[in-house]
mmCIF file of C-alpha atoms in Angstrom:
data_model
loop_
_atom_site.group_PDB
_atom_site.id
_atom_site.type_symbol
_atom_site.label_atom_id
_atom_site.label_comp_id
_atom_site.label_asym_id
_atom_site.label_seq_id
_atom_site.Cartn_x
_atom_site.Cartn_y
_atom_site.Cartn_z
ATOM 1 C CA UNK Y 1 -86.037 275.126 30.822
ATOM 2 C CA UNK Y 2 -83.333 273.937 28.611
ATOM 3 C CA UNK Y 3 -80.695 276.672 28.827
ATOM 4 C CA UNK Y 4 -78.152 274.496 27.165
ATOM 5 C CA UNK Y 5 -79.455 275.658 23.952
ATOM 6 C CA UNK Y 6 -78.980 279.373 24.492
ATOM 7 C CA UNK Y 7 -75.170 279.506 23.881
ATOM 8 C CA UNK Y 8 -74.999 277.705 20.637
ATOM 9 C CA UNK Y 9 -77.700 279.653 19.398
ATOM 10 C CA UNK Y 10 -75.420 282.792 19.642
ATOM 11 C CA UNK Y 11 -73.234 281.200 16.932
ATOM 12 C CA UNK Y 12 -76.150 280.029 14.644
ATOM 13 C CA UNK Y 13 -75.534 282.901 12.085
ATOM 14 C CA UNK Y 14 -71.958 281.594 11.716
ATOM 15 C CA UNK Y 15 -73.140 277.860 11.518
ATOM 16 C CA UNK Y 16 -75.650 279.144 8.722
ATOM 17 C CA UNK Y 17 -78.988 278.107 10.788
ATOM 18 C CA UNK Y 18 -81.878 280.084 11.564
ATOM 19 C CA UNK Y 19 -81.424 283.818 11.338
ATOM 20 C CA UNK Y 20 -83.881 286.240 13.538
ATOM 21 C CA UNK Y 21 -84.541 289.886 13.138
ATOM 22 C CA UNK Y 22 -86.432 292.118 15.605
ATOM 23 C CA UNK Y 23 -88.974 294.730 14.628
ATOM 24 C CA UNK Y 24 -90.405 297.569 16.858
ATOM 25 C CA UNK Y 25 -93.934 296.735 18.197
ATOM 26 C CA UNK Y 26 -96.708 298.345 17.195
ATOM 27 C CA UNK Y 27 -97.566 301.966 18.932
ATOM 28 C CA UNK Y 28 -100.627 300.291 20.447
ATOM 29 C CA UNK Y 29 -98.661 297.394 21.970
ATOM 30 C CA UNK Y 30 -100.720 294.859 23.924
ATOM 31 C CA UNK Y 31 -100.718 294.422 27.388
ATOM 32 C CA UNK Y 32 -98.497 291.431 29.007
ATOM 33 C CA UNK Y 33 -99.360 288.031 28.152
ATOM 34 C CA UNK Y 34 -101.193 288.888 24.832
ATOM 35 C CA UNK Y 35 -99.493 288.939 21.606
ATOM 36 C CA UNK Y 36 -97.949 291.970 19.863
ATOM 37 C CA UNK Y 37 -98.990 292.979 16.356
ATOM 38 C CA UNK Y 38 -95.551 292.925 14.762
ATOM 39 C CA UNK Y 39 -92.941 289.963 14.872
ATOM 40 C CA UNK Y 40 -90.828 290.057 17.604
ATOM 41 C CA UNK Y 41 -88.294 287.670 15.778
ATOM 42 C CA UNK Y 42 -88.420 286.016 12.456
ATOM 43 C CA UNK Y 43 -86.838 282.752 12.087
ATOM 44 C CA UNK Y 44 -85.444 281.440 8.561
ATOM 45 C CA UNK Y 45 -84.680 277.880 8.021
ATOM 46 C CA UNK Y 46 -81.033 276.906 8.226
ATOM 47 C CA UNK Y 47 -78.735 273.974 8.708
ATOM 48 C CA UNK Y 48 -79.523 273.787 12.305
ATOM 49 C CA UNK Y 49 -83.017 274.539 13.005
ATOM 50 C CA UNK Y 50 -83.371 272.470 16.182
ATOM 51 C CA UNK Y 51 -80.806 274.512 18.177
ATOM 52 C CA UNK Y 52 -82.026 277.983 16.746
ATOM 53 C CA UNK Y 53 -85.691 277.682 17.093
ATOM 54 C CA UNK Y 54 -85.364 275.885 20.568
ATOM 55 C CA UNK Y 55 -83.385 278.899 21.500
ATOM 56 C CA UNK Y 56 -85.725 281.400 20.360
ATOM 57 C CA UNK Y 57 -88.560 279.480 22.305
ATOM 58 C CA UNK Y 58 -86.271 279.944 25.580
ATOM 59 C CA UNK Y 59 -85.455 283.312 25.006
ATOM 60 C CA UNK Y 60 -88.865 284.358 24.318
ATOM 61 C CA UNK Y 61 -90.674 286.991 26.447
ATOM 62 C CA UNK Y 62 -94.573 287.315 26.924
ATOM 63 C CA UNK Y 63 -96.538 289.275 24.510
ATOM 64 C CA UNK Y 64 -93.836 288.043 21.707
ATOM 65 C CA UNK Y 65 -94.681 286.949 18.506
ATOM 66 C CA UNK Y 66 -92.203 284.573 16.953
ATOM 67 C CA UNK Y 67 -92.704 284.120 13.156
ATOM 68 C CA UNK Y 68 -91.401 281.429 11.044
ATOM 69 C CA UNK Y 69 -90.565 282.331 7.316
ATOM 70 C CA UNK Y 70 -91.528 280.266 4.314
ATOM 71 C CA UNK Y 71 -89.722 276.850 4.006
ATOM 72 C CA UNK Y 72 -89.081 273.738 5.583
ATOM 73 C CA UNK Y 73 -87.691 273.738 9.125
ATOM 74 C CA UNK Y 74 -86.268 270.424 10.365
ATOM 75 C CA UNK Y 75 -86.019 268.848 13.735
ATOM 76 C CA UNK Y 76 -84.293 265.884 15.455
ATOM 77 C CA UNK Y 77 -85.725 266.367 18.818
ATOM 78 C CA UNK Y 78 -89.216 267.433 20.607
ATOM 79 C CA UNK Y 79 -89.382 271.661 20.911
ATOM 80 C CA UNK Y 80 -90.528 273.105 24.220
ATOM 81 C CA UNK Y 81 -92.224 276.385 25.331
ATOM 82 C CA UNK Y 82 -92.468 277.292 28.911
ATOM 83 C CA UNK Y 83 -93.140 281.231 28.729
ATOM 84 C CA UNK Y 84 -96.484 282.448 28.945
ATOM 85 C CA UNK Y 85 -97.956 284.809 26.380
ATOM 86 C CA UNK Y 86 -96.088 283.875 23.108
ATOM 87 C CA UNK Y 87 -97.626 283.299 19.337
ATOM 88 C CA UNK Y 88 -96.237 281.361 16.850
ATOM 89 C CA UNK Y 89 -96.980 282.122 13.291
ATOM 90 C CA UNK Y 90 -96.004 280.946 10.006
ATOM 91 C CA UNK Y 91 -96.487 282.340 6.679
ATOM 92 C CA UNK Y 92 -99.140 279.683 6.001
ATOM 93 C CA UNK Y 93 -100.144 275.970 6.266
ATOM 94 C CA UNK Y 94 -98.553 275.398 2.677
ATOM 95 C CA UNK Y 95 -95.544 277.099 2.903
ATOM 96 C CA UNK Y 96 -94.273 277.119 6.743
ATOM 97 C CA UNK Y 97 -93.378 273.223 7.371
ATOM 98 C CA UNK Y 98 -92.212 271.944 10.676
ATOM 99 C CA UNK Y 99 -90.621 268.836 9.634
ATOM 100 C CA UNK Y 100 -90.195 266.057 12.429
ATOM 101 C CA UNK Y 101 -89.417 263.206 9.870
ATOM 102 C CA UNK Y 102 -86.085 262.544 11.181
ATOM 103 C CA UNK Y 103 -86.847 263.375 15.095
ATOM 104 C CA UNK Y 104 -85.049 260.818 16.974
ATOM 105 C CA UNK Y 105 -85.848 261.715 20.823
ATOM 106 C CA UNK Y 106 -88.947 263.673 22.638
ATOM 107 C CA UNK Y 107 -92.522 262.829 22.966
ATOM 108 C CA UNK Y 108 -93.952 265.389 20.828
ATOM 109 C CA UNK Y 109 -93.138 267.967 18.120
ATOM 110 C CA UNK Y 110 -93.923 270.798 20.214
ATOM 111 C CA UNK Y 111 -94.768 270.759 23.888
ATOM 112 C CA UNK Y 112 -96.179 274.000 25.581
ATOM 113 C CA UNK Y 113 -96.445 274.757 29.297
ATOM 114 C CA UNK Y 114 -97.025 278.387 29.047
ATOM 115 C CA UNK Y 115 -100.710 279.674 28.800
ATOM 116 C CA UNK Y 116 -101.995 282.527 26.691
ATOM 117 C CA UNK Y 117 -100.569 280.744 23.601
ATOM 118 C CA UNK Y 118 -101.278 280.814 19.901
ATOM 119 C CA UNK Y 119 -100.136 278.889 17.002
ATOM 120 C CA UNK Y 120 -101.339 279.642 13.367
ATOM 121 C CA UNK Y 121 -100.442 279.314 10.041
ATOM 122 C CA UNK Y 122 -98.303 276.506 9.840
ATOM 123 C CA UNK Y 123 -97.881 272.812 9.467
ATOM 124 C CA UNK Y 124 -96.374 269.913 11.561
ATOM 125 C CA UNK Y 125 -95.123 266.955 9.296
ATOM 126 C CA UNK Y 126 -94.236 263.394 10.795
ATOM 127 C CA UNK Y 127 -93.924 264.058 14.414
ATOM 128 C CA UNK Y 128 -92.632 261.282 16.336
ATOM 129 C CA UNK Y 129 -95.192 261.399 18.977
ATOM 130 C CA UNK Y 130 -97.919 263.789 19.246
ATOM 131 C CA UNK Y 131 -98.075 267.043 17.087
ATOM 132 C CA UNK Y 132 -98.645 270.104 19.438
ATOM 133 C CA UNK Y 133 -99.388 269.578 22.929
ATOM 134 C CA UNK Y 134 -100.336 271.864 25.602
ATOM 135 C CA UNK Y 135 -100.775 271.015 29.318
ATOM 136 C CA UNK Y 136 -101.770 272.618 32.417
ATOM 137 C CA UNK Y 137 -102.250 275.758 30.895
ATOM 138 C CA UNK Y 138 -105.102 278.685 30.496
ATOM 139 C CA UNK Y 139 -105.928 280.053 27.009
ATOM 140 C CA UNK Y 140 -104.870 278.267 24.110
ATOM 141 C CA UNK Y 141 -105.451 278.719 20.388
ATOM 142 C CA UNK Y 142 -104.798 276.715 17.523
ATOM 143 C CA UNK Y 143 -105.451 278.362 14.476
ATOM 144 C CA UNK Y 144 -105.107 277.296 10.673
ATOM 145 C CA UNK Y 145 -102.618 274.560 11.553
ATOM 146 C CA UNK Y 146 -102.150 271.309 9.874
ATOM 147 C CA UNK Y 147 -100.440 268.158 11.271
ATOM 148 C CA UNK Y 148 -100.038 264.988 9.367
ATOM 149 C CA UNK Y 149 -98.117 261.684 8.755
ATOM 150 C CA UNK Y 150 -97.003 261.633 5.281
ATOM 151 C CA UNK Y 151 -97.064 257.831 5.180
ATOM 152 C CA UNK Y 152 -100.854 257.670 5.484
ATOM 153 C CA UNK Y 153 -102.665 255.728 8.731
ATOM 154 C CA UNK Y 154 -100.044 253.560 10.380
ATOM 155 C CA UNK Y 155 -99.486 252.291 13.712
ATOM 156 C CA UNK Y 156 -96.001 253.734 13.999
ATOM 157 C CA UNK Y 157 -97.573 257.296 13.696
ATOM 158 C CA UNK Y 158 -97.802 259.326 16.733
ATOM 159 C CA UNK Y 159 -101.105 259.347 18.516
ATOM 160 C CA UNK Y 160 -102.600 262.793 18.606
ATOM 161 C CA UNK Y 161 -102.490 265.697 16.037
ATOM 162 C CA UNK Y 162 -103.488 268.765 18.461
ATOM 163 C CA UNK Y 163 -103.605 267.849 22.364
ATOM 164 C CA UNK Y 164 -104.464 270.179 24.862
ATOM 165 C CA UNK Y 165 -104.853 268.245 28.390
ATOM 166 C CA UNK Y 166 -105.693 270.181 31.587
ATOM 167 C CA UNK Y 167 -106.195 273.309 29.910
ATOM 168 C CA UNK Y 168 -108.994 276.113 30.411
ATOM 169 C CA UNK Y 169 -110.140 277.979 27.471
ATOM 170 C CA UNK Y 170 -109.195 276.000 24.248
ATOM 171 C CA UNK Y 171 -109.975 277.334 20.726
ATOM 172 C CA UNK Y 172 -109.218 275.033 17.758
ATOM 173 C CA UNK Y 173 -110.171 276.851 14.760
ATOM 174 C CA UNK Y 174 -109.265 275.755 10.959
ATOM 175 C CA UNK Y 175 -107.208 272.786 12.058
ATOM 176 C CA UNK Y 176 -106.683 269.918 9.847
ATOM 177 C CA UNK Y 177 -105.157 266.466 11.243
ATOM 178 C CA UNK Y 178 -104.598 263.526 9.179
ATOM 179 C CA UNK Y 179 -102.822 259.947 10.031
ATOM 180 C CA UNK Y 180 -103.203 260.086 13.902
ATOM 181 C CA UNK Y 181 -102.946 256.688 15.515
ATOM 182 C CA UNK Y 182 -105.268 257.794 18.248
ATOM 183 C CA UNK Y 183 -107.402 261.227 18.137
ATOM 184 C CA UNK Y 184 -106.516 263.553 15.343
ATOM 185 C CA UNK Y 185 -108.045 266.493 17.378
ATOM 186 C CA UNK Y 186 -108.353 265.680 20.903
ATOM 187 C CA UNK Y 187 -108.901 267.656 24.197
ATOM 188 C CA UNK Y 188 -108.895 266.112 27.401
ATOM 189 C CA UNK Y 189 -109.465 267.046 31.055
ATOM 190 C CA UNK Y 190 -109.933 270.560 30.050
ATOM 191 C CA UNK Y 191 -112.839 273.304 30.166
ATOM 192 C CA UNK Y 192 -114.524 275.991 28.031
ATOM 193 C CA UNK Y 193 -113.605 274.460 24.707
ATOM 194 C CA UNK Y 194 -114.584 275.479 21.121
ATOM 195 C CA UNK Y 195 -113.492 273.079 18.141
ATOM 196 C CA UNK Y 196 -114.626 274.535 14.915
ATOM 197 C CA UNK Y 197 -114.242 274.606 11.282
ATOM 198 C CA UNK Y 198 -111.585 271.570 11.478
ATOM 199 C CA UNK Y 199 -111.130 268.535 9.204
ATOM 200 C CA UNK Y 200 -109.696 265.263 10.220
ATOM 201 C CA UNK Y 201 -109.417 262.335 8.207
ATOM 202 C CA UNK Y 202 -107.503 258.972 7.691
ATOM 203 C CA UNK Y 203 -107.036 258.575 11.738
ATOM 204 C CA UNK Y 204 -108.377 256.326 14.328
ATOM 205 C CA UNK Y 205 -110.963 258.932 16.006
ATOM 206 C CA UNK Y 206 -111.551 262.036 14.030
ATOM 207 C CA UNK Y 207 -112.252 264.375 16.983
ATOM 208 C CA UNK Y 208 -112.262 263.363 20.818
ATOM 209 C CA UNK Y 209 -113.529 265.264 23.825
ATOM 210 C CA UNK Y 210 -112.487 263.408 27.101
ATOM 211 C CA UNK Y 211 -113.271 264.089 30.526
ATOM 212 C CA UNK Y 212 -113.786 267.702 29.771
ATOM 213 C CA UNK Y 213 -116.688 270.130 30.565
ATOM 214 C CA UNK Y 214 -118.431 272.836 28.802
ATOM 215 C CA UNK Y 215 -117.362 272.246 25.170
ATOM 216 C CA UNK Y 216 -118.573 273.039 21.937
ATOM 217 C CA UNK Y 217 -117.896 270.929 18.404
ATOM 218 C CA UNK Y 218 -119.308 272.702 15.328
ATOM 219 C CA UNK Y 219 -118.935 273.073 11.731
ATOM 220 C CA UNK Y 220 -116.346 270.428 11.513
ATOM 221 C CA UNK Y 221 -115.751 267.603 8.856
ATOM 222 C CA UNK Y 222 -114.597 264.019 10.059
ATOM 223 C CA UNK Y 223 -114.447 261.464 7.202
ATOM 224 C CA UNK Y 224 -112.516 258.421 6.862
ATOM 225 C CA UNK Y 225 -111.557 257.710 10.031
ATOM 226 C CA UNK Y 226 -112.290 254.552 12.236
ATOM 227 C CA UNK Y 227 -114.709 256.903 14.347
ATOM 228 C CA UNK Y 228 -115.848 260.318 13.505
ATOM 229 C CA UNK Y 229 -116.668 262.159 17.005
ATOM 230 C CA UNK Y 230 -115.984 260.665 20.336
ATOM 231 C CA UNK Y 231 -117.285 262.101 23.793
ATOM 232 C CA UNK Y 232 -115.939 260.103 26.553
ATOM 233 C CA UNK Y 233 -115.727 260.002 30.124
ATOM 234 C CA UNK Y 234 -113.273 257.593 31.238
ATOM 235 C CA UNK Y 235 -112.110 256.196 34.676
ATOM 236 C CA UNK Y 236 -108.367 256.162 36.175
ATOM 237 C CA UNK Y 237 -107.974 259.798 35.163
ATOM 238 C CA UNK Y 238 -107.330 262.956 37.736
ATOM 239 C CA UNK Y 239 -110.452 264.523 36.221
ATOM 240 C CA UNK Y 240 -113.473 261.996 37.117
ATOM 241 C CA UNK Y 241 -116.433 263.913 35.125
ATOM 242 C CA UNK Y 242 -117.133 265.028 31.661
ATOM 243 C CA UNK Y 243 -120.219 266.977 31.096
ATOM 244 C CA UNK Y 244 -122.050 269.410 28.525
ATOM 245 C CA UNK Y 245 -120.545 268.688 25.300
ATOM 246 C CA UNK Y 246 -122.525 270.186 22.471
ATOM 247 C CA UNK Y 247 -121.965 268.608 19.082
ATOM 248 C CA UNK Y 248 -123.629 270.427 16.140
ATOM 249 C CA UNK Y 249 -123.230 271.285 12.294
ATOM 250 C CA UNK Y 250 -120.653 268.827 11.821
ATOM 251 C CA UNK Y 251 -120.427 266.430 8.686
ATOM 252 C CA UNK Y 252 -119.559 262.835 10.138
ATOM 253 C CA UNK Y 253 -119.251 260.847 6.934
ATOM 254 C CA UNK Y 254 -117.826 257.391 5.727
ATOM 255 C CA UNK Y 255 -115.535 256.703 8.911
ATOM 256 C CA UNK Y 256 -114.876 253.089 8.043
ATOM 257 C CA UNK Y 257 -111.386 252.591 8.373
ATOM 258 C CA UNK Y 258 -110.014 249.351 9.874
ATOM 259 C CA UNK Y 259 -108.302 250.365 13.346
ATOM 260 C CA UNK Y 260 -104.433 251.000 13.401
ATOM 261 C CA UNK Y 261 -104.634 252.124 17.225
ATOM 262 C CA UNK Y 262 -102.204 250.443 19.572
ATOM 263 C CA UNK Y 263 -103.611 247.272 20.780
ATOM 264 C CA UNK Y 264 -105.077 247.512 24.339
ATOM 265 C CA UNK Y 265 -105.826 250.948 24.065
ATOM 266 C CA UNK Y 266 -109.324 252.084 24.666
ATOM 267 C CA UNK Y 267 -109.886 253.488 21.175
ATOM 268 C CA UNK Y 268 -108.664 250.255 19.765
ATOM 269 C CA UNK Y 269 -111.777 248.962 20.780
ATOM 270 C CA UNK Y 270 -113.973 251.297 19.024
ATOM 271 C CA UNK Y 271 -115.797 249.303 16.110
ATOM 272 C CA UNK Y 272 -114.844 250.681 12.695
ATOM 273 C CA UNK Y 273 -117.870 252.537 10.915
ATOM 274 C CA UNK Y 274 -118.912 254.605 13.969
ATOM 275 C CA UNK Y 275 -120.310 257.929 13.461
ATOM 276 C CA UNK Y 276 -120.693 259.347 17.220
ATOM 277 C CA UNK Y 277 -119.602 257.705 19.901
ATOM 278 C CA UNK Y 278 -120.742 258.837 23.495
ATOM 279 C CA UNK Y 279 -119.067 256.869 26.536
ATOM 280 C CA UNK Y 280 -120.403 257.769 30.030
ATOM 281 C CA UNK Y 281 -120.298 261.644 29.436
ATOM 282 C CA UNK Y 282 -123.242 263.454 31.012
ATOM 283 C CA UNK Y 283 -125.600 266.007 29.276
ATOM 284 C CA UNK Y 284 -124.203 265.791 25.816
ATOM 285 C CA UNK Y 285 -126.132 267.326 23.017
ATOM 286 C CA UNK Y 286 -125.878 266.075 19.367
ATOM 287 C CA UNK Y 287 -128.061 268.099 16.953
ATOM 288 C CA UNK Y 288 -128.366 269.430 13.447
ATOM 289 C CA UNK Y 289 -125.255 267.326 12.340
ATOM 290 C CA UNK Y 290 -125.087 265.332 8.963
ATOM 291 C CA UNK Y 291 -123.892 261.504 9.867
ATOM 292 C CA UNK Y 292 -123.642 259.407 6.784
ATOM 293 C CA UNK Y 293 -121.956 256.417 5.334
ATOM 294 C CA UNK Y 294 -120.668 254.828 8.464
ATOM 295 C CA UNK Y 295 -121.056 251.145 8.046
ATOM 296 C CA UNK Y 296 -121.554 250.010 11.655
ATOM 297 C CA UNK Y 297 -123.834 252.560 13.655
ATOM 298 C CA UNK Y 298 -124.578 256.158 13.453
ATOM 299 C CA UNK Y 299 -124.642 256.677 17.134
ATOM 300 C CA UNK Y 300 -123.421 254.804 19.897
ATOM 301 C CA UNK Y 301 -124.374 255.490 23.475
ATOM 302 C CA UNK Y 302 -122.651 253.448 26.096
ATOM 303 C CA UNK Y 303 -121.565 253.027 29.899
ATOM 304 C CA UNK Y 304 -118.163 252.224 31.204
ATOM 305 C CA UNK Y 305 -119.472 248.946 32.202
ATOM 306 C CA UNK Y 306 -120.803 248.021 29.063
ATOM 307 C CA UNK Y 307 -117.564 248.799 27.120
ATOM 308 C CA UNK Y 308 -115.860 246.891 29.874
ATOM 309 C CA UNK Y 309 -117.920 243.510 28.898
ATOM 310 C CA UNK Y 310 -117.108 244.031 25.182
ATOM 311 C CA UNK Y 311 -113.377 244.520 25.819
ATOM 312 C CA UNK Y 312 -112.650 243.084 29.073
ATOM 313 C CA UNK Y 313 -109.371 244.677 30.850
ATOM 314 C CA UNK Y 314 -109.063 247.551 29.186
ATOM 315 C CA UNK Y 315 -111.156 249.803 31.685
ATOM 316 C CA UNK Y 316 -111.322 249.560 35.362
ATOM 317 C CA UNK Y 317 -114.690 251.292 35.892
ATOM 318 C CA UNK Y 318 -114.284 250.766 39.908
ATOM 319 C CA UNK Y 319 -112.856 254.050 40.376
ATOM 320 C CA UNK Y 320 -114.135 256.247 43.204
ATOM 321 C CA UNK Y 321 -115.620 259.530 42.329
ATOM 322 C CA UNK Y 322 -116.095 258.444 38.699
ATOM 323 C CA UNK Y 323 -119.462 258.662 37.076
ATOM 324 C CA UNK Y 324 -120.042 255.485 34.946
ATOM 325 C CA UNK Y 325 -123.168 256.195 32.805
ATOM 326 C CA UNK Y 326 -123.963 258.647 30.053
ATOM 327 C CA UNK Y 327 -127.178 260.854 31.542
ATOM 328 C CA UNK Y 328 -129.114 263.337 29.932
ATOM 329 C CA UNK Y 329 -127.842 262.745 26.505
ATOM 330 C CA UNK Y 330 -130.247 264.487 24.124
ATOM 331 C CA UNK Y 331 -130.246 263.801 20.181
ATOM 332 C CA UNK Y 332 -132.308 266.097 18.038
ATOM 333 C CA UNK Y 333 -132.486 267.100 14.353
ATOM 334 C CA UNK Y 334 -129.794 265.386 12.935
ATOM 335 C CA UNK Y 335 -129.996 263.769 9.382
ATOM 336 C CA UNK Y 336 -128.773 260.345 8.792
ATOM 337 C CA UNK Y 337 -128.407 258.456 5.474
ATOM 338 C CA UNK Y 338 -126.915 255.118 4.730
ATOM 339 C CA UNK Y 339 -125.421 254.102 7.884
ATOM 340 C CA UNK Y 340 -125.209 250.496 9.126
ATOM 341 C CA UNK Y 341 -124.829 248.775 5.887
ATOM 342 C CA UNK Y 342 -121.444 247.213 6.321
ATOM 343 C CA UNK Y 343 -121.385 246.500 10.332
ATOM 344 C CA UNK Y 344 -118.311 245.678 12.118
ATOM 345 C CA UNK Y 345 -118.356 241.994 13.357
ATOM 346 C CA UNK Y 346 -118.992 243.163 16.814
ATOM 347 C CA UNK Y 347 -122.534 243.571 15.607
ATOM 348 C CA UNK Y 348 -122.387 240.590 13.001
ATOM 349 C CA UNK Y 349 -121.126 237.820 15.416
ATOM 350 C CA UNK Y 350 -122.852 236.430 18.308
ATOM 351 C CA UNK Y 351 -124.487 237.116 20.818
ATOM 352 C CA UNK Y 352 -125.871 240.398 18.633
ATOM 353 C CA UNK Y 353 -125.736 238.537 15.293
ATOM 354 C CA UNK Y 354 -127.232 241.376 13.603
ATOM 355 C CA UNK Y 355 -127.627 241.668 9.791
ATOM 356 C CA UNK Y 356 -127.625 245.010 7.691
ATOM 357 C CA UNK Y 357 -128.689 247.602 7.961
ATOM 358 C CA UNK Y 358 -128.472 247.886 11.455
ATOM 359 C CA UNK Y 359 -130.419 250.268 13.725
ATOM 360 C CA UNK Y 360 -129.109 254.274 13.699
ATOM 361 C CA UNK Y 361 -128.756 254.313 17.632
ATOM 362 C CA UNK Y 362 -127.267 251.698 19.965
ATOM 363 C CA UNK Y 363 -127.615 252.273 23.625
ATOM 364 C CA UNK Y 364 -125.968 250.072 26.238
ATOM 365 C CA UNK Y 365 -126.219 251.780 29.875
ATOM 366 C CA UNK Y 366 -125.235 248.419 31.581
ATOM 367 C CA UNK Y 367 -124.977 249.046 35.398
ATOM 368 C CA UNK Y 368 -127.421 252.165 35.515
ATOM 369 C CA UNK Y 369 -130.099 252.788 37.827
ATOM 370 C CA UNK Y 370 -133.520 253.392 36.461
ATOM 371 C CA UNK Y 371 -133.663 256.590 34.442
ATOM 372 C CA UNK Y 372 -135.175 259.782 35.740
ATOM 373 C CA UNK Y 373 -136.378 262.819 33.409
ATOM 374 C CA UNK Y 374 -132.744 264.292 34.134
ATOM 375 C CA UNK Y 375 -131.059 261.039 33.421
ATOM 376 C CA UNK Y 376 -133.057 259.847 30.166
ATOM 377 C CA UNK Y 377 -131.453 259.434 26.871
ATOM 378 C CA UNK Y 378 -133.576 261.507 24.608
ATOM 379 C CA UNK Y 379 -134.125 261.149 20.957
ATOM 380 C CA UNK Y 380 -135.830 263.648 18.824
ATOM 381 C CA UNK Y 381 -134.724 262.583 15.390
ATOM 382 C CA UNK Y 382 -137.146 261.476 12.609
ATOM 383 C CA UNK Y 383 -136.797 258.461 10.252
ATOM 384 C CA UNK Y 384 -134.254 256.599 12.719
ATOM 385 C CA UNK Y 385 -134.368 253.356 14.329
ATOM 386 C CA UNK Y 386 -133.067 252.250 17.790
ATOM 387 C CA UNK Y 387 -131.884 249.058 19.624
ATOM 388 C CA UNK Y 388 -130.850 248.636 23.440
ATOM 389 C CA UNK Y 389 -128.189 246.184 23.763
ATOM 390 C CA UNK Y 390 -129.752 245.008 27.185
ATOM 391 C CA UNK Y 391 -133.338 245.445 26.944
ATOM 392 C CA UNK Y 392 -135.255 244.254 23.834
ATOM 393 C CA UNK Y 393 -138.297 245.983 25.327
ATOM 394 C CA UNK Y 394 -136.997 249.652 25.442
ATOM 395 C CA UNK Y 395 -138.090 251.089 22.273
ATOM 396 C CA UNK Y 396 -137.405 254.393 20.494
ATOM 397 C CA UNK Y 397 -140.925 255.645 21.665
ATOM 398 C CA UNK Y 398 -139.737 255.546 25.274
ATOM 399 C CA UNK Y 399 -136.967 257.881 24.397
ATOM 400 C CA UNK Y 400 -139.102 260.769 22.897
ATOM 401 C CA UNK Y 401 -138.181 263.556 25.590
ATOM 402 C CA UNK Y 402 -136.147 266.509 25.420
ATOM 403 C CA UNK Y 403 -133.614 268.334 27.593
ATOM 404 C CA UNK Y 404 -132.622 271.874 28.005
ATOM 405 C CA UNK Y 405 -130.604 273.014 24.850
ATOM 406 C CA UNK Y 406 -126.833 273.719 25.869
ATOM 407 C CA UNK Y 407 -125.459 277.242 25.257
ATOM 408 C CA UNK Y 408 -122.640 277.834 22.756
ATOM 409 C CA UNK Y 409 -119.029 278.271 24.029
ATOM 410 C CA UNK Y 410 -117.269 281.602 24.085
ATOM 411 C CA UNK Y 411 -113.657 281.812 24.236
ATOM 412 C CA UNK Y 412 -112.955 285.304 24.395
ATOM 413 C CA UNK Y 413 -109.144 284.883 24.347
ATOM 414 C CA UNK Y 414 -106.981 284.290 21.249
ATOM 415 C CA UNK Y 415 -108.338 286.770 18.618
ATOM 416 C CA UNK Y 416 -105.654 286.984 15.920
ATOM 417 C CA UNK Y 417 -103.388 289.848 16.640
#
């Protein structure tokens, strides 16, 4: 906890920095670790926003609602919050801007290690690294938040817009991210996750669920990224499995951008023009989505071993306890239009040497044992085509099966105060 900011904060009004005012909480004040209805502190932008805002975060108490007034706040370093039960609220994405374009130090715009956290109604501009990161906590809500890099897609941008990792009970609602050099909206090594009503574009990956369990991705739009929605289970991470992600009701369109991810990263090996990519994640259900205009392949389902062949040295799949294979994946009732018309060289070059239009589904489960009823890839979509990278005798008809439908996710914490 950075107490060195506390004393300078006492001088902020003399310095012309952010000012704060307190108000009495409502009579029906919330219990501990839940936000109050009235602003505990209101911050106005000034000449030393870095010192004043960080001091407010250090001095916060559980249950506080810290409000940012309209205007542009400028920062030179990462902000951090370790107190549980704090809500950060702006006046709206268009009016409250947290500007990190002159950030010199720190890995994120805002790093949060206190749970029961809400951030809403504000914009984060040009973070040096990730936009808003939460780590190792329970109960997090991102609501009506924008994160963007003003220069557009660029390899020098930060990797992630919102980044909850090792977090339980995650709600991402009405978030907009553009320009992320890895994943715009990312949730990793987490559980009980709801990502809804959000938009991602001009990024490498639109939405990524990684090594996580029990997630729902619904009513989002991902467009003009390298790839639309990724559900990954990667090796060499503390959490070894990822399962039960429900992807439905999304618009996944025109994700044909040339990658600008860091060379050698896993996501840099995702071919442009990918709609949905499932890598080794189990029991993923993808249904009732509109998947259109993705030039390479609408839906790609691969094992860790298969990706290692395409991108040698990127993944070390020999990780004890790691599940290599995408078991029990189920696609149904999706709408596919105009995909596969301008495929990436991965598909057009040898050994595949395909010509457009390429099949709707590509499947490569290298190293997997013979499928059972529980592990089989099931496809119940109409008007689609299919190709197994490894087995020319594997046909779409052989995947005419079903799996149990996954339940929706209920994140009960984080209602707007």
